[in-house]
Coordinates of C-alpha atoms and ligand atoms in Angstrom, one line a residue:
Chain A
M281 CA 0.0 0.0 0.0
I282 CA 1.3 3.5 -0.8
V283 CA -1.0 5.2 1.6
E284 CA -2.4 3.6 4.8
L285 CA -4.6 5.5 7.3
D286 CA -5.9 3.7 10.3
G287 CA -8.2 5.5 12.7
L288 CA -6.4 8.8 11.9
S289 CA -7.5 11.8 13.9
R290 CA -6.4 15.4 14.2
H291 CA -8.1 17.8 16.6
F292 CA -7.4 21.5 16.8
V293 CA -7.9 23.5 20.0
V294 CA -9.3 26.9 19.1
R295 CA -9.5 29.6 21.7
R296 CA -12.1 32.4 21.3
P297 CA -12.4 35.4 23.6
T298 CA -15.7 35.3 25.3
G299 CA -15.2 38.2 27.6
R300 CA -12.6 40.7 28.7
F301 CA -10.3 38.1 30.3
R302 CA -12.1 34.8 29.6
R303 CA -11.4 32.6 26.6
E304 CA -13.4 29.7 25.6
K305 CA -11.6 26.6 24.5
R306 CA -13.2 24.5 21.8
V307 CA -11.9 21.4 20.2
V308 CA -12.4 21.1 16.4
R309 CA -12.3 17.5 15.3
A310 CA -11.0 18.3 11.8
V311 CA -10.2 14.6 11.1
D312 CA -12.0 12.1 13.3
G313 CA -11.0 8.5 12.9
I314 CA -10.3 8.1 9.2
S315 CA -9.2 4.8 7.7
F316 CA -8.5 4.0 4.1
T317 CA -5.8 2.8 1.9
V318 CA -4.5 3.6 -1.6
A319 CA -2.7 0.9 -3.6
A320 CA 0.2 1.5 -6.0
G321 CA -1.0 3.0 -9.3
E322 CA -4.4 3.9 -8.1
C323 CA -5.9 7.4 -8.5
V324 CA -8.3 8.1 -5.6
G325 CA -10.5 11.2 -5.3
Y326 CA -10.8 12.5 -1.8
I327 CA -13.9 14.6 -1.7
G328 CA -16.0 16.4 0.7
A329 CA -17.6 19.8 1.5
N330 CA -15.6 22.8 2.6
G331 CA -14.1 22.1 6.1
A332 CA -14.7 18.4 5.8
G333 CA -11.0 17.7 6.8
K334 CA -9.5 17.0 3.4
S335 CA -6.5 19.4 3.6
T336 CA -5.9 18.4 7.2
T337 CA -5.6 14.8 6.1
I338 CA -3.2 15.7 3.3
K339 CA -1.1 17.6 5.7
M340 CA -0.8 14.6 7.9
L341 CA 0.2 12.5 4.9
T342 CA 3.1 14.8 4.1
G343 CA 4.4 15.2 7.7
I344 CA 3.4 18.8 8.0
L345 CA 0.9 18.1 10.8
V346 CA 1.3 15.7 13.7
P347 CA -1.8 13.4 14.1
T348 CA -3.6 13.5 17.4
S349 CA -4.1 9.8 17.2
G350 CA -4.2 6.9 14.8
R351 CA -1.7 5.5 12.4
V352 CA -0.5 6.8 9.1
R353 CA 2.0 5.3 6.6
V354 CA 3.0 6.8 3.3
T355 CA 5.1 4.6 1.0
G356 CA 5.8 2.7 4.2
L357 CA 7.2 5.7 6.0
E358 CA 6.0 7.5 9.1
P359 CA 5.4 11.0 7.8
V360 CA 6.4 13.2 10.7
R361 CA 9.4 11.2 11.9
Q362 CA 10.7 10.4 8.4
R363 CA 9.7 13.7 6.8
R364 CA 12.8 14.3 4.8
E365 CA 13.0 10.8 3.4
L366 CA 9.3 11.0 2.5
A367 CA 9.8 14.3 0.7
R368 CA 12.0 12.5 -1.8
R369 CA 9.2 10.0 -2.6
I370 CA 6.2 12.2 -2.8
G371 CA 5.1 15.3 -4.8
V372 CA 2.6 17.7 -3.4
V373 CA 0.5 20.5 -4.9
F374 CA -1.6 22.8 -2.8
G375 CA -3.9 24.8 -4.9
Q376 CA -3.8 27.7 -2.4
R377 CA -0.1 27.7 -1.6
S378 CA 2.8 28.1 -4.0
Q379 CA 5.9 26.1 -3.7
L380 CA 7.8 28.0 -6.4
W381 CA 10.2 30.8 -5.9
W382 CA 8.0 33.9 -6.2
D383 CA 10.6 36.3 -7.4
L384 CA 12.5 34.1 -9.8
P385 CA 11.8 32.9 -13.3
L386 CA 9.8 29.6 -13.4
A387 CA 12.8 27.8 -15.0
E388 CA 14.9 28.8 -12.0
S389 CA 12.5 27.1 -9.6
F390 CA 12.9 23.9 -11.6
R391 CA 16.7 24.2 -11.5
L392 CA 16.6 24.6 -7.7
L393 CA 14.2 21.7 -7.2
A394 CA 16.5 19.5 -9.4
A395 CA 19.4 20.5 -7.1
I396 CA 17.3 19.9 -3.9
H397 CA 16.4 16.4 -5.1
R398 CA 19.9 15.8 -6.4
L399 CA 18.7 14.8 -9.8
E400 CA 21.2 13.9 -12.5
P401 CA 21.2 16.9 -14.9
A402 CA 20.3 14.6 -17.9
V403 CA 17.4 13.0 -16.0
A404 CA 16.1 16.4 -14.8
R405 CA 16.4 17.8 -18.3
A406 CA 14.4 14.9 -19.8
R407 CA 11.6 15.1 -17.3
L408 CA 11.4 18.9 -17.6
D409 CA 11.4 18.8 -21.3
R410 CA 8.5 16.4 -21.3
C411 CA 6.5 18.6 -18.9
V412 CA 7.3 21.7 -20.9
D413 CA 6.1 20.0 -23.9
L414 CA 2.9 18.4 -22.5
L415 CA 1.9 21.4 -20.3
D416 CA 2.9 24.1 -22.8
L417 CA 5.3 25.9 -20.4
A418 CA 7.8 27.2 -23.0
A419 CA 6.2 30.6 -23.4
F420 CA 6.6 31.6 -19.7
L421 CA 9.6 29.6 -18.5
D422 CA 11.5 32.9 -18.1
T423 CA 8.7 34.8 -16.5
P424 CA 9.0 35.5 -12.7
V425 CA 6.5 33.3 -10.9
R426 CA 4.7 36.3 -9.4
Q427 CA 3.7 37.5 -12.9
L428 CA 2.2 34.2 -14.0
S429 CA -1.5 33.7 -14.4
L430 CA -3.1 31.2 -12.0
G431 CA -3.4 28.6 -14.8
Q432 CA 0.2 29.1 -15.8
R433 CA 1.4 28.9 -12.2
M434 CA -0.6 25.8 -11.5
R435 CA 1.0 24.0 -14.5
G436 CA 4.3 25.1 -13.0
E437 CA 3.4 23.7 -9.6
V438 CA 2.5 20.3 -11.0
T439 CA 5.7 20.2 -13.0
A440 CA 7.6 21.1 -9.8
A441 CA 5.9 18.4 -7.9
L442 CA 6.7 15.7 -10.5
L443 CA 10.3 16.7 -11.4
H444 CA 11.8 14.1 -9.0
A445 CA 9.5 11.3 -10.3
P446 CA 7.6 10.8 -7.0
R447 CA 5.8 7.5 -6.4
L448 CA 2.9 9.4 -4.9
L449 CA 1.4 12.7 -6.1
L450 CA -0.9 14.5 -3.6
L451 CA -3.1 17.2 -5.1
D452 CA -5.1 19.5 -2.9
E453 CA -7.6 21.4 -5.0
P454 CA -5.3 21.6 -8.0
T455 CA -8.0 23.0 -10.3
V456 CA -9.6 25.6 -7.9
G457 CA -10.1 28.9 -9.8
L458 CA -8.7 27.6 -13.1
D459 CA -10.3 28.3 -16.4
I460 CA -11.6 25.5 -18.5
V461 CA -8.6 25.3 -20.8
S462 CA -6.1 25.1 -18.0
K463 CA -8.3 22.5 -16.1
E464 CA -8.4 20.4 -19.2
A465 CA -4.7 20.7 -19.9
L466 CA -4.0 19.6 -16.3
R467 CA -6.3 16.6 -16.5
A468 CA -4.9 15.4 -19.7
F469 CA -1.4 15.7 -18.4
L470 CA -2.2 13.8 -15.2
T471 CA -3.9 11.0 -17.1
E472 CA -0.8 10.8 -19.3
E473 CA 1.6 10.9 -16.3
R474 CA -0.3 7.9 -14.8
R475 CA -0.2 6.0 -18.0
V476 CA 3.5 6.5 -18.5
A477 CA 5.0 6.6 -15.0
G478 CA 2.3 4.7 -13.1
T479 CA 2.3 7.5 -10.5
T480 CA -0.2 6.9 -7.6
I481 CA -2.5 9.9 -7.1
L482 CA -4.6 11.1 -4.2
L483 CA -6.5 14.2 -5.1
T484 CA -9.0 16.5 -3.5
T485 CA -11.3 18.7 -5.5
H486 CA -14.5 20.6 -5.7
D487 CA -15.0 19.7 -9.3
L488 CA -16.8 16.4 -10.0
S489 CA -15.4 16.4 -13.5
D490 CA -11.9 16.2 -12.1
I491 CA -13.0 13.1 -10.3
E492 CA -14.7 11.6 -13.3
R493 CA -11.8 12.2 -15.6
L494 CA -9.0 11.1 -13.3
S495 CA -10.0 8.8 -10.4
D496 CA -10.7 5.1 -10.2
R497 CA -12.3 5.4 -6.8
V498 CA -13.5 8.0 -4.3
V499 CA -13.4 8.4 -0.6
V500 CA -16.0 10.9 0.6
V501 CA -15.5 12.6 3.9
D502 CA -17.8 14.8 6.0
S503 CA -17.0 16.4 9.3
G504 CA -13.8 14.4 9.5
R505 CA -15.3 11.0 8.9
V506 CA -15.5 8.8 5.9
V507 CA -19.1 8.6 4.7
H508 CA -18.6 6.7 1.5
T509 CA -16.0 4.8 -0.4
G510 CA -16.4 3.1 -3.7
G511 CA -16.3 3.3 -7.4
L512 CA -17.3 6.4 -9.4
A513 CA -20.3 4.8 -11.2
G514 CA -21.9 4.4 -7.9
L515 CA -21.2 7.8 -6.6
A516 CA -24.0 9.9 -8.0
A517 CA -26.4 6.9 -7.8
A518 CA -25.5 6.2 -4.2
A519 CA -26.2 9.8 -3.4
G520 CA -29.4 9.7 -5.4
V521 CA -28.3 12.8 -7.3
D522 CA -28.5 12.7 -11.1
R523 CA -26.8 14.3 -13.9
V524 CA -29.3 16.2 -15.8
L525 CA -29.5 16.5 -19.6
V526 CA -31.1 19.7 -20.7
V527 CA -32.2 19.7 -24.4
D528 CA -33.4 22.6 -26.5
L529 CA -35.6 21.4 -29.3
A530 CA -36.1 22.9 -32.8
E531 CA -39.9 22.6 -32.3
P532 CA -42.1 22.1 -29.2
A533 CA -42.6 18.5 -28.5
P534 CA -44.6 16.4 -25.9
P535 CA -42.7 15.2 -22.8
L536 CA -39.8 12.9 -23.8
E537 CA -40.9 10.0 -21.7
G538 CA -39.4 6.6 -22.0
V539 CA -36.1 7.6 -23.7
P540 CA -33.6 4.7 -22.8
G541 CA -31.0 5.7 -20.2
T542 CA -33.1 8.7 -19.0
R543 CA -36.0 9.7 -16.8
F544 CA -38.2 12.6 -17.7
L545 CA -38.1 15.4 -15.2
S546 CA -39.8 18.5 -16.5
A547 CA -40.5 20.6 -19.6
E548 CA -40.4 24.4 -20.2
A549 CA -41.6 26.8 -22.8
G550 CA -44.4 24.4 -24.0
G551 CA -41.9 21.6 -24.6
L552 CA -39.1 23.6 -26.3
R553 CA -36.7 22.9 -23.4
Q554 CA -36.8 19.6 -21.5
H555 CA -34.9 18.2 -18.5
L556 CA -34.1 14.5 -18.4
A557 CA -32.3 12.8 -15.5
L558 CA -29.4 10.6 -16.9
T559 CA -29.4 7.1 -15.6
G560 CA -26.8 5.9 -18.1
S561 CA -24.3 7.3 -20.6
A562 CA -24.9 10.8 -21.8
A563 CA -23.8 9.9 -25.4
A564 CA -26.4 7.1 -25.7
A565 CA -29.1 9.3 -24.3
V566 CA -28.3 12.2 -26.7
A567 CA -28.4 9.7 -29.6
A568 CA -31.7 8.3 -28.4
V569 CA -33.2 11.8 -28.0
S570 CA -32.1 13.0 -31.4
A571 CA -33.6 9.9 -33.0
R572 CA -37.0 11.2 -31.8
V573 CA -36.8 14.9 -32.1
E574 CA -34.6 17.6 -33.8
L575 CA -32.0 19.0 -31.3
R576 CA -31.0 22.6 -31.4
D577 CA -28.7 22.7 -28.3
L578 CA -28.0 20.7 -25.2
T579 CA -26.2 21.0 -21.9
I580 CA -25.4 18.5 -19.2
A581 CA -25.7 19.8 -15.6
E582 CA -23.4 17.9 -13.3
P583 CA -24.5 17.4 -9.7
D584 CA -22.3 19.6 -7.5
I585 CA -20.0 17.8 -5.0
E586 CA -21.6 19.5 -2.1
S587 CA -25.0 18.1 -2.8
V588 CA -23.6 14.6 -3.4
V589 CA -21.7 14.8 -0.2
R590 CA -24.8 16.1 1.7
R591 CA -27.0 13.3 0.5
L592 CA -24.3 10.7 1.3
Y593 CA -23.9 12.1 4.7
H594 CA -27.6 12.0 5.5
R595 CA -27.6 8.4 4.3
A596 CA -24.7 7.5 6.6
A597 CA -26.3 9.3 9.5
A598 CA -29.6 7.5 9.0
T599 CA -28.0 4.1 8.9
R600 CA -25.6 4.7 11.8
P601 CA -26.9 3.0 15.0
A602 CA -28.6 5.3 17.4
G603 CA -26.4 6.9 20.0
S604 CA -23.1 6.5 18.1
Chain B
M124 CA 25.9 22.0 1.2
T125 CA 25.8 22.8 -2.5
V126 CA 22.0 22.7 -2.2
Y127 CA 22.0 25.4 0.5
A128 CA 24.4 27.4 -1.6
A129 CA 22.0 27.3 -4.5
L130 CA 19.2 28.3 -2.2
L131 CA 21.3 31.2 -1.0
R132 CA 22.1 32.4 -4.5
A133 CA 18.4 32.2 -5.4
A134 CA 17.4 34.2 -2.3
L135 CA 20.0 36.9 -3.2
A136 CA 18.8 37.0 -6.8
G137 CA 15.2 37.3 -5.6
Q138 CA 16.1 40.2 -3.2
A139 CA 18.0 42.1 -5.9
G140 CA 14.7 43.2 -7.5
Y141 CA 13.5 44.8 -4.3
R142 CA 16.7 46.3 -2.8
A143 CA 16.5 50.0 -2.8
S144 CA 20.0 50.7 -1.8
F145 CA 22.3 48.1 -0.4
A146 CA 24.8 50.7 0.7
L147 CA 22.1 52.5 2.8
E148 CA 21.1 49.2 4.4
L149 CA 24.7 48.4 5.2
L150 CA 25.1 51.9 6.7
G151 CA 22.1 51.3 8.9
S152 CA 23.5 48.1 10.1
V153 CA 26.9 49.7 11.0
L154 CA 25.1 52.5 12.8
V155 CA 23.2 50.1 15.1
I156 CA 26.4 48.6 16.5
G157 CA 28.2 51.9 16.3
L158 CA 25.8 53.5 18.7
D159 CA 26.1 50.5 21.0
F160 CA 29.9 51.2 21.1
V161 CA 29.4 54.9 21.6
E162 CA 27.5 53.9 24.8
V163 CA 30.5 51.8 26.1
Y164 CA 32.8 54.6 25.2
A165 CA 30.7 57.3 26.9
V166 CA 30.4 55.2 30.1
L167 CA 34.1 54.4 30.3
T168 CA 35.0 58.1 29.9
Q169 CA 32.8 58.9 32.9
V170 CA 34.0 56.1 35.2
P171 CA 37.6 54.8 34.9
E172 CA 36.7 51.1 35.4
L173 CA 33.8 48.7 35.3
E174 CA 34.3 45.6 37.3
G175 CA 38.0 46.2 37.3
L176 CA 38.2 46.6 33.5
G177 CA 39.2 49.8 31.7
L178 CA 38.0 51.2 28.3
A179 CA 40.2 49.0 26.1
E180 CA 39.3 45.9 28.1
V181 CA 35.6 46.6 28.1
A182 CA 36.0 47.2 24.3
L183 CA 37.4 43.7 24.1
V184 CA 34.4 42.3 25.9
F185 CA 32.2 44.3 23.6
A186 CA 34.0 43.2 20.4
L187 CA 34.1 39.5 21.3
A188 CA 30.4 39.4 22.1
S189 CA 29.4 41.5 19.1
T190 CA 31.4 39.4 16.7
G191 CA 29.7 36.2 17.9
F192 CA 26.3 37.9 17.9
S193 CA 26.7 39.5 14.4
L194 CA 27.8 36.1 13.0
A195 CA 24.8 34.4 14.5
D196 CA 22.5 37.2 13.3
L197 CA 23.9 36.9 9.7
V198 CA 23.5 33.1 9.6
I199 CA 20.3 32.5 11.5
G200 CA 18.8 35.8 12.6
Q201 CA 16.1 35.0 10.0
T202 CA 14.2 33.0 12.6
D203 CA 12.4 36.2 13.4
R204 CA 10.5 35.4 10.2
V205 CA 9.0 32.2 11.6
T206 CA 6.0 34.2 12.9
D207 CA 5.1 35.2 9.4
H208 CA 5.6 31.7 8.1
V209 CA 3.4 30.3 10.8
R210 CA 0.7 33.0 10.4
R211 CA 0.5 32.6 6.6
G212 CA 1.0 28.9 6.6
T213 CA 4.0 29.1 4.4
F214 CA 6.1 27.0 6.8
D215 CA 4.3 24.1 5.0
V216 CA 6.5 24.6 2.0
L217 CA 9.7 24.3 4.0
L218 CA 8.4 21.0 5.5
L219 CA 7.6 19.6 2.0
R220 CA 11.3 19.7 0.9
P221 CA 13.8 17.0 1.8
L222 CA 16.0 19.6 3.7
S223 CA 16.4 20.9 7.2
T224 CA 13.9 23.6 8.0
L225 CA 16.5 25.8 9.7
G226 CA 18.9 25.5 6.8
Q227 CA 16.2 26.5 4.4
L228 CA 15.1 29.4 6.6
A229 CA 18.7 30.6 6.9
A230 CA 19.3 30.5 3.2
A231 CA 15.9 31.8 2.0
D232 CA 15.7 34.9 4.1
V233 CA 19.4 35.9 4.3
Q234 CA 20.1 39.6 4.9
L235 CA 23.5 40.6 3.6
R236 CA 23.2 44.0 5.2
R237 CA 24.0 42.2 8.5
L238 CA 27.6 42.0 7.1
G239 CA 27.9 45.7 8.1
R240 CA 27.5 44.8 11.8
L241 CA 29.9 41.9 11.6
G242 CA 32.5 44.0 9.9
T243 CA 32.3 46.7 12.5
A244 CA 32.5 44.2 15.3
L245 CA 35.7 42.7 13.8
A246 CA 37.2 46.1 13.4
V247 CA 36.5 47.0 17.1
L248 CA 38.0 43.6 18.0
V249 CA 41.3 44.3 16.1
I250 CA 41.6 47.8 17.7
A251 CA 40.8 46.5 21.2
L252 CA 43.3 43.7 20.9
S253 CA 46.0 46.3 19.9
Q254 CA 45.2 48.3 23.0
V255 CA 45.1 45.6 25.7
E256 CA 48.0 43.6 27.2
V257 CA 47.7 39.9 26.6
D258 CA 50.3 37.4 27.5
W259 CA 49.8 35.3 24.4
T260 CA 50.0 31.6 24.7
P261 CA 48.9 28.9 22.2
A262 CA 45.9 28.3 24.4
R263 CA 44.9 32.0 24.4
V264 CA 45.2 32.2 20.6
G265 CA 43.0 29.1 20.4
L266 CA 40.5 30.8 22.8
L267 CA 40.5 34.0 20.7
V268 CA 39.6 32.0 17.6
L269 CA 37.0 29.8 19.3
T270 CA 35.2 32.6 21.1
P271 CA 33.4 34.2 18.2
L272 CA 32.5 30.8 17.0
S273 CA 31.1 29.5 20.2
G274 CA 29.5 32.9 20.7
A275 CA 27.8 32.6 17.3
V276 CA 26.5 29.1 18.4
I277 CA 25.2 30.5 21.7
F278 CA 23.5 33.4 20.1
G279 CA 22.4 31.3 17.2
S280 CA 20.7 29.0 19.7
L281 CA 18.9 32.0 21.2
F282 CA 17.7 32.9 17.7
V283 CA 16.4 29.4 17.1
A284 CA 14.8 29.3 20.5
A285 CA 13.1 32.6 19.9
G286 CA 11.9 31.3 16.5
A287 CA 10.6 28.1 18.1
V288 CA 8.5 30.2 20.5
S289 CA 6.5 31.5 17.5
F290 CA 5.0 28.0 17.0
W291 CA 3.2 28.4 20.4
L292 CA 2.7 32.2 20.5
L293 CA 1.7 33.9 17.3
D294 CA 2.6 37.2 18.9
G295 CA 5.9 35.8 20.2
R296 CA 8.1 38.0 18.0
E297 CA 8.5 40.8 20.6
V298 CA 9.3 38.3 23.3
G299 CA 11.8 36.6 20.9
N300 CA 13.5 39.8 19.9
A301 CA 13.8 40.8 23.6
L302 CA 15.5 37.5 24.3
T303 CA 17.9 37.6 21.3
Y304 CA 18.7 41.3 20.9
G305 CA 18.5 41.9 24.7
S306 CA 21.0 39.1 25.4
G307 CA 23.2 40.4 22.6
Y308 CA 23.2 43.9 24.2
L309 CA 23.9 42.7 27.7
A310 CA 26.7 40.4 26.6
Q311 CA 28.6 43.4 25.5
W312 CA 29.1 44.5 29.1
P313 CA 31.1 42.9 32.0
T314 CA 28.5 40.6 33.5
G315 CA 29.1 41.9 37.0
V316 CA 27.3 45.2 36.2
L317 CA 24.0 43.2 36.0
G318 CA 24.2 42.4 39.7
P319 CA 24.4 39.0 41.3
V320 CA 21.1 37.5 40.3
L321 CA 20.9 38.7 36.7
G322 CA 24.6 38.1 36.3
R323 CA 24.3 34.4 37.3
F324 CA 21.2 34.2 35.1
F325 CA 23.1 35.4 32.0
T326 CA 25.9 33.0 32.8
F327 CA 24.2 29.8 33.6
V328 CA 20.8 30.0 32.2
V329 CA 21.3 32.1 29.1
P330 CA 25.0 31.7 28.6
A331 CA 25.7 35.2 27.3
A332 CA 28.7 35.7 29.6
F333 CA 30.5 33.0 27.7
T334 CA 30.5 35.0 24.5
G335 CA 32.5 38.1 25.6
Y336 CA 33.1 38.7 29.3
L337 CA 34.5 35.4 30.5
P338 CA 36.8 34.8 27.4
A339 CA 38.0 38.4 27.8
L340 CA 39.0 37.6 31.4
A341 CA 40.9 34.5 30.3
L342 CA 42.7 36.4 27.6
L343 CA 43.7 39.2 30.0
G344 CA 44.6 36.7 32.8
R345 CA 42.2 38.3 35.3
D346 CA 39.9 36.7 37.9
D347 CA 36.2 37.3 38.0
P348 CA 35.5 39.7 40.9
T349 CA 32.2 37.8 41.6
G350 CA 34.1 34.6 42.4
L351 CA 33.5 32.4 39.3
P352 CA 36.2 29.8 39.0
G353 CA 39.2 30.5 36.7
W354 CA 38.6 27.5 34.4
L355 CA 35.0 28.6 33.6
P356 CA 35.9 30.9 30.6
W357 CA 37.6 27.9 28.9
A358 CA 34.3 26.1 29.0
S359 CA 32.7 28.3 26.3
P360 CA 32.6 25.6 23.7
L361 CA 30.7 23.3 26.2
A362 CA 28.3 26.1 27.0
A363 CA 27.8 26.5 23.2
L364 CA 27.1 22.8 22.8
A365 CA 24.6 22.8 25.6
A366 CA 22.8 25.8 24.2
A367 CA 22.7 24.3 20.8
A368 CA 21.2 21.0 22.1
A369 CA 18.6 22.8 24.1
A370 CA 17.7 25.0 21.1
A371 CA 17.5 22.0 18.7
L372 CA 15.1 20.2 21.1
L373 CA 12.9 23.3 21.4
W374 CA 12.8 23.7 17.6
R375 CA 11.8 20.1 17.0
T376 CA 9.1 20.4 19.6
G377 CA 7.9 23.6 18.1
I378 CA 7.6 22.2 14.6
R379 CA 5.4 19.5 16.1
H380 CA 3.1 22.2 17.3
Y381 CA 2.9 23.8 13.9
V382 CA -0.8 23.8 12.9
G383 CA -0.5 25.8 9.7
A384 CA -3.2 27.9 8.2
G385 CA -6.4 26.7 6.8
G386 CA -6.9 25.8 3.1
Ligands
ADP147 N1 -4.9 25.4 11.9 C1 -6.2 25.2 12.2 N2 -6.6 25.7 13.4 C2 -7.9 25.5 13.8 N3 -8.8 24.8 13.0 C3 -8.4 24.4 11.8 C4 -7.1 24.5 11.4 N4 -7.0 24.0 10.1 C5 -8.2 23.5 9.9 N5 -9.1 23.7 10.9 C6 -10.5 23.3 10.9 O1 -10.6 22.0 10.6 C7 -11.7 21.7 9.8 C8 -11.2 21.0 8.5 O2 -10.4 21.9 7.7 P1 -9.7 21.5 6.4 O3 -9.0 20.2 6.5 O4 -9.0 22.6 5.9 O5 -11.0 21.2 5.4 P2 -11.1 21.0 3.9 O6 -9.8 21.0 3.3 O7 -11.9 19.7 3.7 O8 -11.9 22.2 3.4 C9 -12.3 23.0 9.5 O9 -13.4 23.1 10.4 C10 -11.3 24.0 9.8 O10 -11.9 25.2 10.3
MG148 MG1 -8.9 22.3 1.8

């Protein structure tokens, strides 16, 4: 196992002034007994609402934070005690926190990281050239990092995290705030990286498309606890949240009931726009719809991660034995 | 080592874009220590002796302690930035690299203007040595060379300890600065002027006396008027090792208290 968590918890003590001299102590159970494993070569999506404990977990995996209790092993190492050894084996990207040298050209950051990881110049060059090529970095290699756009910087961060060919890549909200093109470039690159190098990936995100494009499996957390683990196919279904196909028709039509792979939800504008819940593949559904009526336009509304998580959480709460 | 050298070069290259005037910064750094010395000079022109030492001899105390302090300040004074790293959560980044956190801090935030202070301290040392009478023996030469180094280790330990405090107290910077710069200031004077209690405190708890006053006594062949044993000045390297061990322990414990910032 590349990642092993067993009953891992991290509590924070927050002090809030409640009077002139009094301060109230409150314990936040950011991570509250989480167990799961990630096998070599897997890509696992670690998802949950804001404040669910995702970043706190990632920080314990990297040795930044000391667990309050429980066990954690990453590539067989104990993160806090063997932090430096571990840093050679993992790559980490925090969407909110840059690891590049702010005032230096991007290329200089890569040169420094190659020195830090004691890479052979030829090896570093080859890996860098590949990233430059696949992520289209050439145009801004000589630009100081502080002048890069978020999308450019993020591509730089991912390259920086992968330069030393880590066994495990940890991504904490790598696509937050990115435009569609940058998101897509990043997803394609990560898919390619997995295919070529077999890098294990654990990623947190707010974007269900990231999960769908990249991960084999998800672990859903809420309030510091795992509320669901499993394959992707089951995710939206398990939550009872559907993707919705919205079709605009050339002419008003009666409700599109009984289209294979869909369930009719509602119609607007006298049947010009119809909403169908997708129960199967979107492509098959679109084909089936266009066999019946003439399509002018269509969109697919993804369920947002927050509502998926909320539904799963209520499900977990309902099935949990009373009093626990 | 080459890695830290590369980080150092990168830090200097990064600073180059912001530096208004290096010469002005350097001047400021020289002025700080210059004013400290003016104080010593002024006092010793009013009173002939402090704790049995005249102007040139007190200047030797001053120069030895200042050299050690300036060296420590140059190498690891950057720990006063720990507060910012903790507050903003950027300490994360240091922990994600396969390097020592202190080494990275030292390299990344280096301030070359601090060379001004070190240069001035060395100049005062040379002048003071030319004015005092020392019965030079190989042991004394060795002590003269070792003193700024063990002084740097002692003050460096204080800088590290002050930085470590920031992991517990976000507003710990003032306390930390009081500890480091305060000790650096007091070490420039004969320890006896602090009185019996504070004098012992700055000898055995915070070993500031080992950076200037005690080695100066040994070089000059004098006894301590407060009754400290004659071999004690020779124990400076041991005091430095003890301070370094304590600081390392405090730093490691501090890192384990690091909670980062959200996000
Ligand atoms: N350093 C900290 N001090 C106090 N509380 C924290 C700290 N870091 C995180 N928390 C709290 O722990 C919970 C989980 O935070 P986090 O792991 O950042 O969530 P996520 O990444 O899933 O959005 C939140 O309630 C957050 O407020
Ligand atoms: Mg987060």
